[in-house]
């Protein structure tokens, strides 16, 4: 028993020995790389109107630069965000659009590769850099293009913004600058949005929005923020047009046409959703949808909406089209006809059952008929009895007033 336990322990021990040996070798090699190279990066940033240019350099000699392929790994993250952006670059600079971020943390390391084999030869340590921008007083900026030529932007003013500011906006598109046509104001008369119309958008060219926060007391204090949009990506389409419903081959068929759009109108660009009362929403890429017909229990409506998805990533759905009711002359006719037939049938059936009960014809029909003459006699007797009863009633009716009628019932 003792041997059996000793052997695994020895094995594990030797395994760990190997592991530690292996990792120390690795660590030494890593150190060797840095020692041998004595690589050192320097980072700096310059800002122009709309962007920050992050640049770096290293102290490689000319010979080293010639001898190896030099690449850089850049990782950066905007303040107060969680997403880290990682890039492998050969250039020694990166243009960063701050948009509404108040700064970023970045780090760069240099890697040397053998030109022939592409094997990594050496790499440097990370060099870190923090860029802090002037304060940003607005957030939640969002812009939308709708009905082809309308353009809305809205934003929120941060609580920490000074009281005596006002916000102005303009945009540049295809080389021209346009001022906001009509501001949307909040209760404190601050501009919190802009509404523009009759704009001709070039779908593939960017809209460069300029939001400027001005200090009303001191005109020399102003801050501008910039954000670019691709028109097609912020377009909210109108609902699909010419939506129609028909009944075909025991299924409901809904057809429609795509709405006009500023961008590509190729069929494959559009994604549709079809909503039929009490049914799950269905995704459709064609311009029609066939729904297996299970006799609609009540009047149901069909609606369609659309967005672009395949040609361009767009998250904005159109409004739903006006509901189109599923009703067809034929179905209605058939329904009315069957109702018209069904009601009298039920009524007649009821009458028949009543009459049968009354005249016990069911008994006649169900009981075996050993002595037909007897049965007929009883039936005739019953009939004559009934006739007697009837004539008595008639007399009573003639003789007495209305309250006798109540007794009859
Ligand atoms: C690069 O800079 C580091 C740190 O300043 C220094 O130790 C090293 O000698 C320099 N290497 C070259 C090739 O100049
Ligand atoms: C955003 O990040 C900056 C820098 O990291 C920090 O000083 C600031 O407090 C953060 N703000 C919020 C609202 O988290
Ligand atoms: C506005 O943006 C902030 C941070 O950027 C976020 O926490 C907040 O939920 C947003 N508010 C709305 C209404 O979208
Ligand atoms: C959409 O645009 C057309 C033409 O520009 C205009 O006649 C129509 O009123 C607009 N519809 C809406 C809902 O703004
Ligand atoms: C755009 O702004 C105008 C004016 O405030 C508003 O009436 C309209 O509903 C907005 N449209 C969209 C799609 O946000
Ligand atoms: C943005 O707008 C402000 C205010 O109109 C202006 O001073 C600034 O030059 C504009 N920025 C650019 C890049 O055009
Ligand atoms: C306006 O702002 C500038 C820059 O911040 C400052 O130098 C100047 O003194 C201010 N002027 C007034 C009247 O406050
Ligand atoms: C939509 O319907 C109207 C009227 O029926 C018709 O004139 C128009 O051509 C149709 N549009 C499309 C794209 O089919
Ligand atoms: C109806 O369905 C049958 C079989 O499912 C098919 O043969 C026929 O072509 C269809 N008719 C139409 C008008 O779609
Ligand atoms: C329909 O498409 C949307 C957008 O692409 C997607 O989010 C959703 O999950 C899809 N629904 C179904 C039922 O496939």
Coordinates of C-alpha atoms and ligand atoms in Angstrom, one line a residue:
X1 CA 0.0 0.0 0.0
X2 CA 2.8 2.4 1.0
X3 CA 4.6 2.0 -2.4
X4 CA 1.4 2.7 -4.3
X5 CA 1.0 6.1 -2.7
X6 CA 4.7 7.0 -2.9
X7 CA 5.0 6.6 -6.6
X8 CA 2.3 9.2 -7.6
X9 CA 3.7 11.7 -5.1
X10 CA 7.2 11.3 -6.6
X11 CA 5.6 11.7 -10.1
X12 CA 3.8 14.9 -9.1
X13 CA 6.9 16.3 -7.5
X14 CA 9.0 15.7 -10.6
X15 CA 6.3 17.2 -12.7
X16 CA 6.3 20.4 -10.6
X17 CA 10.1 20.4 -10.8
X18 CA 9.9 20.3 -14.6
X19 CA 7.2 22.9 -14.6
X20 CA 9.1 25.4 -12.5
X21 CA 12.3 24.7 -14.6
X22 CA 10.3 25.3 -17.8
X23 CA 8.7 28.6 -16.6
X24 CA 12.0 30.0 -15.3
X25 CA 13.6 29.2 -18.7
X26 CA 10.7 31.1 -20.3
X27 CA 11.0 34.1 -17.9
X28 CA 14.7 34.3 -18.5
X29 CA 14.2 34.2 -22.3
X30 CA 11.6 37.0 -22.0
X31 CA 14.1 39.1 -19.9
X32 CA 16.8 38.3 -22.5
X33 CA 14.6 39.7 -25.2
X34 CA 14.1 43.0 -23.4
X35 CA 17.7 43.2 -22.2
X36 CA 19.2 42.5 -25.6
X37 CA 16.9 45.0 -27.3
X38 CA 16.9 47.7 -24.7
X39 CA 13.7 48.9 -26.5
X40 CA 12.1 52.0 -25.2
X41 CA 8.9 53.6 -26.6
X42 CA 7.9 57.3 -26.2
X43 CA 4.3 58.3 -26.6
X44 CA 2.7 61.7 -27.2
X45 CA -0.5 63.2 -28.4
X46 CA -1.4 66.2 -30.5
X47 CA -4.9 67.5 -30.9
X48 CA -6.4 69.3 -33.9
X49 CA -10.0 70.5 -34.2
X50 CA -11.8 67.3 -34.5
X51 CA -9.4 64.5 -33.4
X52 CA -6.4 63.5 -31.4
X53 CA -3.3 62.1 -33.0
X54 CA -1.5 59.6 -30.8
X55 CA 2.1 59.1 -31.9
X56 CA 5.0 57.0 -30.6
X57 CA 8.6 56.2 -31.3
X58 CA 11.3 53.8 -30.2
X59 CA 15.1 54.0 -30.0
X60 CA 15.9 51.3 -32.6
X61 CA 19.0 51.9 -34.6
X62 CA 18.7 52.4 -38.4
X63 CA 20.3 49.0 -38.9
X64 CA 17.8 47.2 -36.6
X65 CA 14.9 48.9 -38.3
X66 CA 16.2 47.7 -41.7
X67 CA 17.0 44.2 -40.5
X68 CA 13.6 43.4 -38.8
X69 CA 10.0 44.0 -39.5
X70 CA 8.7 46.3 -36.8
X71 CA 5.2 46.2 -35.6
X72 CA 3.3 47.9 -32.8
X73 CA 0.5 46.7 -30.6
X74 CA -1.8 49.5 -29.5
X75 CA -4.5 49.1 -26.8
X76 CA -6.7 52.0 -25.8
X77 CA -9.9 52.5 -23.8
X78 CA -12.0 55.6 -23.5
X79 CA -12.6 56.8 -19.9
X80 CA -15.7 55.4 -18.3
X81 CA -16.2 52.7 -20.9
X82 CA -15.4 49.0 -20.7
X83 CA -14.5 48.2 -24.3
X84 CA -10.8 47.8 -24.9
X85 CA -9.7 48.4 -28.5
X86 CA -6.7 46.5 -29.7
X87 CA -4.8 47.1 -32.9
X88 CA -1.6 45.8 -34.6
X89 CA -0.1 48.6 -36.6
X90 CA 3.0 49.2 -38.7
X91 CA 2.6 53.0 -38.6
X92 CA 3.8 55.0 -35.6
X93 CA 0.6 56.9 -35.1
X94 CA -3.1 56.5 -34.6
X95 CA -5.9 59.0 -35.2
X96 CA -8.4 58.8 -32.4
X97 CA -11.8 60.5 -32.6
X98 CA -12.8 61.5 -29.1
X99 CA -16.5 62.1 -30.0
X100 CA -18.1 62.8 -26.6
X101 CA -15.4 61.0 -24.5
X102 CA -13.5 62.9 -22.0
X103 CA -10.2 61.1 -22.6
X104 CA -8.5 57.7 -23.0
X105 CA -5.9 55.4 -21.6
X106 CA -3.5 53.9 -24.2
X107 CA -0.5 51.6 -24.2
X108 CA 1.9 50.6 -26.9
X109 CA 4.5 47.9 -27.3
X110 CA 7.0 47.2 -30.1
X111 CA 7.6 43.8 -31.6
X112 CA 10.4 42.8 -33.9
X113 CA 10.0 40.0 -36.4
X114 CA 12.5 38.2 -38.6
X115 CA 11.9 39.3 -42.1
X116 CA 12.2 35.9 -43.7
X117 CA 10.4 33.6 -41.2
X118 CA 8.0 36.2 -39.6
X119 CA 9.1 34.7 -36.2
X120 CA 8.9 37.1 -33.3
X121 CA 12.5 38.0 -32.3
X122 CA 12.0 40.6 -29.6
X123 CA 9.4 42.7 -27.9
X124 CA 9.4 45.7 -25.6
X125 CA 7.5 46.4 -22.4
X126 CA 4.2 48.3 -22.5
X127 CA 4.5 52.1 -22.5
X128 CA 1.4 53.8 -21.1
X129 CA -0.2 57.1 -21.9
X130 CA -3.3 59.0 -20.7
X131 CA -5.0 61.7 -22.7
X132 CA -7.3 63.9 -20.8
X133 CA -9.7 66.1 -22.8
X134 CA -11.4 69.3 -21.7
X135 CA -14.7 68.7 -19.9
X136 CA -17.6 67.3 -21.9
X137 CA -20.9 68.8 -21.0
X138 CA -23.3 66.7 -23.2
X139 CA -24.1 63.0 -23.4
X140 CA -26.6 60.6 -25.1
X141 CA -26.2 62.3 -28.5
X142 CA -28.4 60.5 -31.1
X143 CA -29.2 61.5 -34.7
X144 CA -31.8 60.1 -37.1
X145 CA -32.7 60.6 -40.7
X146 CA -36.3 60.0 -41.7
X147 CA -38.7 60.5 -44.6
X148 CA -35.7 60.9 -46.9
X149 CA -34.8 64.5 -46.2
X150 CA -35.5 65.1 -42.5
X151 CA -32.7 65.1 -39.9
X152 CA -33.1 65.1 -36.1
X153 CA -30.4 65.2 -33.4
X154 CA -31.0 65.2 -29.7
X155 CA -28.7 65.2 -26.6
X156 CA -28.7 65.6 -22.9
X157 CA -26.9 68.3 -20.9
X158 CA -24.9 66.8 -18.0
X159 CA -25.8 68.0 -14.5
X160 CA -22.3 69.3 -14.0
X161 CA -22.5 71.7 -16.9
X162 CA -22.2 75.4 -15.9
X163 CA -25.5 77.3 -15.8
X164 CA -24.6 80.0 -18.3
X165 CA -23.9 77.9 -21.4
X166 CA -25.8 77.5 -24.6
X167 CA -25.3 74.7 -27.2
X168 CA -25.1 75.2 -30.9
X169 CA -24.8 72.7 -33.7
X170 CA -23.9 72.6 -37.3
X171 CA -22.9 69.8 -39.7
X172 CA -20.6 69.4 -42.7
X173 CA -21.7 67.1 -45.5
X174 CA -20.1 66.8 -48.9
X175 CA -17.8 69.7 -48.2
X176 CA -20.5 72.2 -47.2
X177 CA -21.4 73.5 -43.7
X178 CA -25.0 73.8 -42.6
X179 CA -26.3 75.5 -39.4
X180 CA -29.1 74.0 -37.4
X181 CA -32.5 75.1 -38.8
X182 CA -34.6 74.8 -35.7
X183 CA -33.5 74.1 -32.1
X184 CA -35.5 71.9 -29.7
X185 CA -35.3 73.6 -26.2
X186 CA -35.8 72.4 -22.7
X187 CA -37.7 74.1 -19.9
X188 CA -34.6 76.2 -19.1
X189 CA -34.3 77.4 -22.7
X190 CA -31.2 75.3 -23.4
X191 CA -30.9 73.7 -26.8
X192 CA -31.2 70.0 -26.4
X193 CA -31.8 69.0 -30.0
X194 CA -32.0 70.2 -33.6
X195 CA -34.6 69.6 -36.3
X196 CA -33.7 70.0 -39.9
X197 CA -35.6 69.3 -43.2
X198 CA -35.2 69.4 -47.0
X199 CA -31.7 68.0 -46.8
X200 CA -30.2 66.2 -49.7
X201 CA -28.1 63.3 -48.3
X202 CA -25.3 61.6 -50.2
X203 CA -25.7 58.1 -48.6
X204 CA -22.0 57.1 -48.8
X205 CA -20.6 60.4 -47.5
X206 CA -20.3 61.2 -43.8
X207 CA -22.3 63.7 -41.9
X208 CA -19.8 65.5 -39.6
X209 CA -21.7 66.9 -36.7
X210 CA -20.1 69.9 -34.7
X211 CA -21.6 70.5 -31.3
X212 CA -20.3 73.6 -29.7
X213 CA -20.9 74.6 -26.1
X214 CA -20.5 78.4 -25.7
X215 CA -20.1 80.3 -22.5
X216 CA -22.6 83.1 -22.7
X217 CA -20.5 85.3 -20.3
X218 CA -17.2 84.8 -22.0
X219 CA -17.2 84.3 -25.8
X220 CA -13.5 83.1 -25.7
X221 CA -14.5 80.0 -23.7
X222 CA -16.1 77.5 -26.1
X223 CA -15.7 73.8 -26.5
X224 CA -16.5 71.8 -29.6
X225 CA -17.3 68.1 -29.9
X226 CA -17.5 66.2 -33.1
X227 CA -19.2 63.0 -34.2
X228 CA -19.5 61.6 -37.7
X229 CA -22.4 59.5 -39.0
X230 CA -23.0 57.5 -42.1
X231 CA -26.4 58.6 -43.4
X232 CA -27.5 55.0 -44.3
X233 CA -26.7 53.7 -40.8
X234 CA -29.0 56.3 -39.1
X235 CA -31.8 56.2 -41.6
X236 CA -35.3 55.3 -40.2
X237 CA -37.2 54.1 -43.2
X238 CA -40.8 54.9 -43.8
X239 CA -43.1 51.9 -43.4
X240 CA -43.4 49.5 -46.4
X241 CA -45.9 50.7 -49.0
X242 CA -48.8 49.2 -50.9
X243 CA -49.4 46.5 -48.3
X244 CA -52.1 44.2 -49.4
X245 CA -53.6 40.9 -48.2
X246 CA -55.3 38.2 -50.2
X247 CA -56.4 34.6 -49.6
X248 CA -54.6 32.2 -51.8
X249 CA -54.8 28.4 -51.7
X250 CA -56.0 28.3 -48.1
X251 CA -53.2 30.6 -46.9
X252 CA -53.0 34.3 -46.2
X253 CA -50.7 36.1 -48.6
X254 CA -49.4 39.5 -47.7
X255 CA -47.5 41.6 -50.3
X256 CA -45.8 45.0 -50.0
X257 CA -43.2 47.2 -51.6
X258 CA -40.1 48.7 -50.0
X259 CA -40.3 52.4 -49.0
X260 CA -38.1 54.9 -50.7
X261 CA -34.6 55.2 -49.2
X262 CA -31.6 57.5 -49.4
X263 CA -29.2 54.5 -49.9
X264 CA -29.2 51.4 -52.0
X265 CA -32.7 50.1 -52.8
X266 CA -31.6 46.7 -53.9
X267 CA -34.0 44.0 -52.8
X268 CA -31.5 42.1 -50.7
X269 CA -30.8 45.2 -48.5
X270 CA -34.2 45.1 -46.7
X271 CA -35.3 43.0 -43.8
X272 CA -39.0 43.0 -43.0
X273 CA -41.1 41.9 -40.1
X274 CA -44.7 40.8 -40.4
X275 CA -47.1 41.0 -37.5
X276 CA -50.4 39.3 -37.7
X277 CA -52.9 39.6 -34.8
X278 CA -52.2 37.0 -32.1
X279 CA -49.2 35.5 -34.0
X280 CA -45.5 35.7 -33.5
X281 CA -43.6 38.3 -35.5
X282 CA -41.9 36.8 -38.5
X283 CA -38.7 38.0 -40.2
X284 CA -38.9 38.1 -44.0
X285 CA -36.5 39.0 -46.7
X286 CA -38.9 38.6 -49.6
X287 CA -41.5 41.2 -50.5
X288 CA -44.3 38.9 -49.6
X289 CA -45.3 36.5 -46.8
X290 CA -47.5 33.4 -46.9
X291 CA -49.2 32.5 -43.7
X292 CA -50.8 29.0 -43.5
X293 CA -54.5 29.8 -43.1
X294 CA -56.1 28.3 -40.0
X295 CA -59.5 30.0 -40.2
X296 CA -59.0 33.4 -38.4
X297 CA -61.1 33.2 -35.3
X298 CA -61.7 36.9 -35.4
X299 CA -60.9 39.8 -37.7
X300 CA -57.1 39.9 -37.8
X301 CA -54.8 42.6 -39.0
X302 CA -51.5 42.4 -40.8
X303 CA -48.7 45.0 -40.4
X304 CA -45.2 45.1 -41.9
X305 CA -42.2 47.1 -40.9
X306 CA -38.7 47.4 -42.4
X307 CA -35.1 48.2 -41.8
X308 CA -31.9 47.7 -43.7
X309 CA -29.6 45.0 -42.4
X310 CA -27.8 43.1 -45.1
X311 CA -26.2 46.0 -47.1
X312 CA -25.6 48.2 -44.0
X313 CA -25.9 47.6 -40.3
X314 CA -28.9 49.7 -39.1
X315 CA -30.7 49.2 -35.9
X316 CA -33.6 51.4 -36.5
X317 CA -36.9 49.8 -37.5
X318 CA -39.5 51.8 -39.4
X319 CA -42.9 52.3 -37.9
X320 CA -45.5 49.6 -38.5
X321 CA -47.5 50.0 -41.7
X322 CA -51.2 50.9 -41.3
X323 CA -53.0 47.6 -40.4
X324 CA -54.6 45.8 -43.3
X325 CA -57.5 43.6 -42.3
X326 CA -57.6 40.0 -43.4
X327 CA -60.9 39.8 -45.1
X328 CA -61.7 38.6 -48.6
X329 CA -65.0 38.9 -50.4
X330 CA -65.1 35.1 -50.9
X331 CA -64.5 34.2 -47.2
X332 CA -67.0 36.8 -46.0
X333 CA -69.5 35.5 -48.5
X334 CA -68.9 31.9 -47.4
X335 CA -69.1 32.9 -43.8
X336 CA -72.3 34.8 -44.2
X337 CA -73.8 32.0 -46.3
X338 CA -72.9 29.4 -43.7
X339 CA -74.2 31.6 -40.9
X340 CA -77.4 32.1 -42.9
X341 CA -77.8 28.4 -43.4
X342 CA -76.6 27.3 -40.0
X343 CA -79.0 29.4 -37.9
X344 CA -82.3 28.2 -39.6
X345 CA -80.9 24.7 -39.5
X346 CA -80.4 24.9 -35.7
X347 CA -83.8 26.4 -35.4
X348 CA -85.5 23.7 -37.5
X349 CA -83.6 21.0 -35.7
X350 CA -84.8 22.4 -32.4
X351 CA -88.3 22.5 -33.7
X352 CA -88.1 18.9 -34.9
X353 CA -86.8 17.6 -31.6
X354 CA -89.5 19.5 -29.8
X355 CA -92.2 18.1 -32.1
X356 CA -90.8 14.6 -31.8
X357 CA -90.8 14.8 -28.0
X358 CA -94.3 16.1 -28.1
X359 CA -95.6 13.4 -30.4
X360 CA -93.3 10.7 -29.0
X361 CA -92.2 9.9 -32.5
X362 CA -88.8 9.1 -31.1
X363 CA -90.3 6.4 -29.0
X364 CA -92.1 5.1 -32.1
X365 CA -88.9 5.1 -34.0
X366 CA -86.7 3.6 -31.3
X367 CA -89.0 0.9 -29.8
X368 CA -89.2 -2.3 -31.8
X369 CA -92.5 -2.7 -33.7
X370 CA -93.9 -6.1 -32.8
X371 CA -97.6 -5.1 -33.3
X372 CA -97.7 -2.2 -35.7
X373 CA -101.5 -2.0 -35.6
X374 CA -101.5 -1.5 -31.8
X375 CA -98.9 1.2 -32.1
X376 CA -100.9 3.0 -34.7
X377 CA -103.9 2.7 -32.6
X378 CA -102.3 4.3 -29.6
X379 CA -100.9 7.0 -31.8
X380 CA -104.3 7.6 -33.3
X381 CA -105.8 7.6 -29.8
X382 CA -103.2 10.0 -28.6
X383 CA -103.9 12.1 -31.6
X384 CA -107.6 12.1 -31.0
X385 CA -107.0 12.8 -27.3
X386 CA -104.8 15.7 -28.3
X387 CA -107.5 17.0 -30.6
X388 CA -110.0 16.8 -27.8
X389 CA -107.6 18.6 -25.6
X390 CA -107.1 21.3 -28.3
X391 CA -110.9 21.8 -28.8
X392 CA -111.3 22.1 -25.0
X393 CA -108.6 24.7 -25.0
X394 CA -110.3 26.6 -27.8
X395 CA -113.5 26.6 -25.8
X396 CA -111.8 27.8 -22.7
X397 CA -110.1 30.5 -24.7
X398 CA -113.4 31.6 -26.1
X399 CA -115.1 31.5 -22.6
X400 CA -112.4 33.1 -20.4
X401 CA -110.2 36.1 -20.4
X402 CA -106.4 36.5 -20.9
X403 CA -105.2 34.9 -17.6
X404 CA -106.2 31.5 -18.8
X405 CA -103.5 31.7 -21.5
X406 CA -100.9 31.8 -18.7
X407 CA -102.3 28.5 -17.4
X408 CA -101.7 26.9 -20.7
X409 CA -98.0 27.5 -20.7
Ligands
LIG1 C1 16.9 52.7 -25.8 O1 16.5 53.3 -24.6 C2 16.8 52.6 -23.4 C3 16.2 53.3 -22.2 O2 16.3 54.7 -22.3 C4 18.3 52.4 -23.2 O3 18.6 51.7 -22.1 C5 18.8 51.7 -24.5 O4 20.2 51.7 -24.4 C6 18.4 52.4 -25.7 N1 18.8 51.6 -26.9 C7 19.3 52.1 -28.0 C8 19.6 51.1 -29.1 O5 19.7 53.2 -28.1
LIG2 C1 -14.6 58.8 -15.8 O1 -13.2 58.5 -15.8 C2 -12.4 59.5 -15.3 C3 -11.0 59.1 -15.5 O2 -10.8 57.7 -15.4 C4 -12.7 59.6 -13.8 O3 -11.9 60.6 -13.2 C5 -14.2 60.0 -13.6 O4 -14.5 60.0 -12.3 C6 -15.1 59.0 -14.3 N1 -16.4 59.5 -14.3 C7 -17.5 58.7 -14.1 C8 -18.8 59.3 -14.1 O5 -17.3 57.5 -13.8
LIG3 C1 -27.2 58.7 -21.0 O1 -25.9 58.4 -21.0 C2 -25.4 57.9 -19.7 C3 -23.9 57.7 -19.8 O2 -23.4 58.0 -21.0 C4 -26.2 56.6 -19.3 O3 -25.7 56.2 -18.1 C5 -27.6 56.9 -19.3 O4 -28.4 55.7 -19.1 C6 -28.1 57.5 -20.6 N1 -29.5 58.0 -20.5 C7 -30.4 57.7 -21.4 C8 -31.8 58.2 -21.2 O5 -30.1 57.1 -22.4
LIG4 C1 -42.5 63.1 -45.9 O1 -41.9 63.9 -47.0 C2 -42.9 64.3 -47.9 C3 -42.1 65.0 -49.1 O2 -41.0 65.6 -48.6 C4 -43.9 65.2 -47.3 O3 -44.9 65.5 -48.2 C5 -44.6 64.4 -46.1 O4 -45.5 65.3 -45.5 C6 -43.5 63.9 -45.2 N1 -44.2 63.1 -44.2 C7 -44.0 63.3 -42.9 C8 -44.7 62.4 -42.0 O5 -43.2 64.2 -42.4
LIG5 C1 -37.9 65.1 -35.1 O1 -38.1 66.3 -34.4 C2 -39.4 66.9 -34.6 C3 -39.4 68.2 -33.9 O2 -39.2 68.1 -32.5 C4 -40.5 65.9 -34.1 O3 -41.7 66.5 -34.3 C5 -40.3 64.6 -34.8 O4 -41.2 63.7 -34.2 C6 -38.9 64.1 -34.7 N1 -38.8 62.9 -35.5 C7 -38.2 61.8 -35.1 C8 -38.2 60.6 -36.0 O5 -37.6 61.7 -34.0
LIG6 C1 -17.5 74.0 -34.9 O1 -18.4 75.1 -34.6 C2 -17.8 76.2 -33.9 C3 -18.9 77.1 -33.5 O2 -19.6 77.5 -34.7 C4 -16.7 76.8 -34.7 O3 -16.1 77.8 -33.9 C5 -15.7 75.7 -35.0 O4 -14.7 76.2 -35.9 C6 -16.4 74.5 -35.7 N1 -15.4 73.5 -36.0 C7 -15.0 73.1 -37.2 C8 -14.0 72.0 -37.2 O5 -15.5 73.6 -38.2
LIG7 C1 -12.7 84.5 -20.6 O1 -12.0 83.3 -20.7 C2 -10.6 83.4 -21.0 C3 -10.1 82.0 -21.2 O2 -10.6 81.1 -20.3 C4 -9.9 84.1 -19.8 O3 -8.6 84.3 -20.1 C5 -10.6 85.5 -19.7 O4 -10.1 86.1 -18.5 C6 -12.1 85.4 -19.5 N1 -12.7 86.7 -19.5 C7 -13.7 87.0 -18.6 C8 -14.2 88.4 -18.8 O5 -14.0 86.3 -17.7
LIG8 C1 -48.5 51.5 -55.1 O1 -49.9 51.6 -55.3 C2 -50.2 52.8 -56.1 C3 -51.7 52.9 -56.2 O2 -52.3 51.6 -56.3 C4 -49.5 52.6 -57.5 O3 -49.8 53.8 -58.3 C5 -48.0 52.5 -57.3 O4 -47.4 52.3 -58.5 C6 -47.7 51.4 -56.4 N1 -46.3 51.4 -56.0 C7 -45.5 50.4 -56.2 C8 -44.0 50.6 -55.9 O5 -45.9 49.3 -56.6
LIG9 C1 -52.3 25.6 -54.8 O1 -51.7 24.5 -54.2 C2 -51.5 23.3 -55.0 C3 -50.9 22.2 -54.3 O2 -50.5 22.6 -53.0 C4 -50.7 23.7 -56.2 O3 -50.6 22.7 -57.1 C5 -51.3 24.9 -56.9 O4 -50.5 25.4 -58.0 C6 -51.5 26.1 -56.0 N1 -52.2 27.2 -56.6 C7 -51.8 28.5 -56.5 C8 -52.6 29.5 -57.2 O5 -50.8 28.8 -55.8
LIG10 C1 -35.5 38.8 -36.6 O1 -34.5 39.7 -36.9 C2 -34.0 40.5 -35.8 C3 -33.1 41.5 -36.3 O2 -32.1 40.9 -37.1 C4 -33.5 39.6 -34.7 O3 -33.0 40.4 -33.7 C5 -34.5 38.6 -34.3 O4 -34.0 37.7 -33.3 C6 -35.1 37.8 -35.5 N1 -36.2 37.1 -35.0 C7 -36.4 35.8 -35.4 C8 -37.6 35.2 -34.9 O5 -35.6 35.3 -36.2

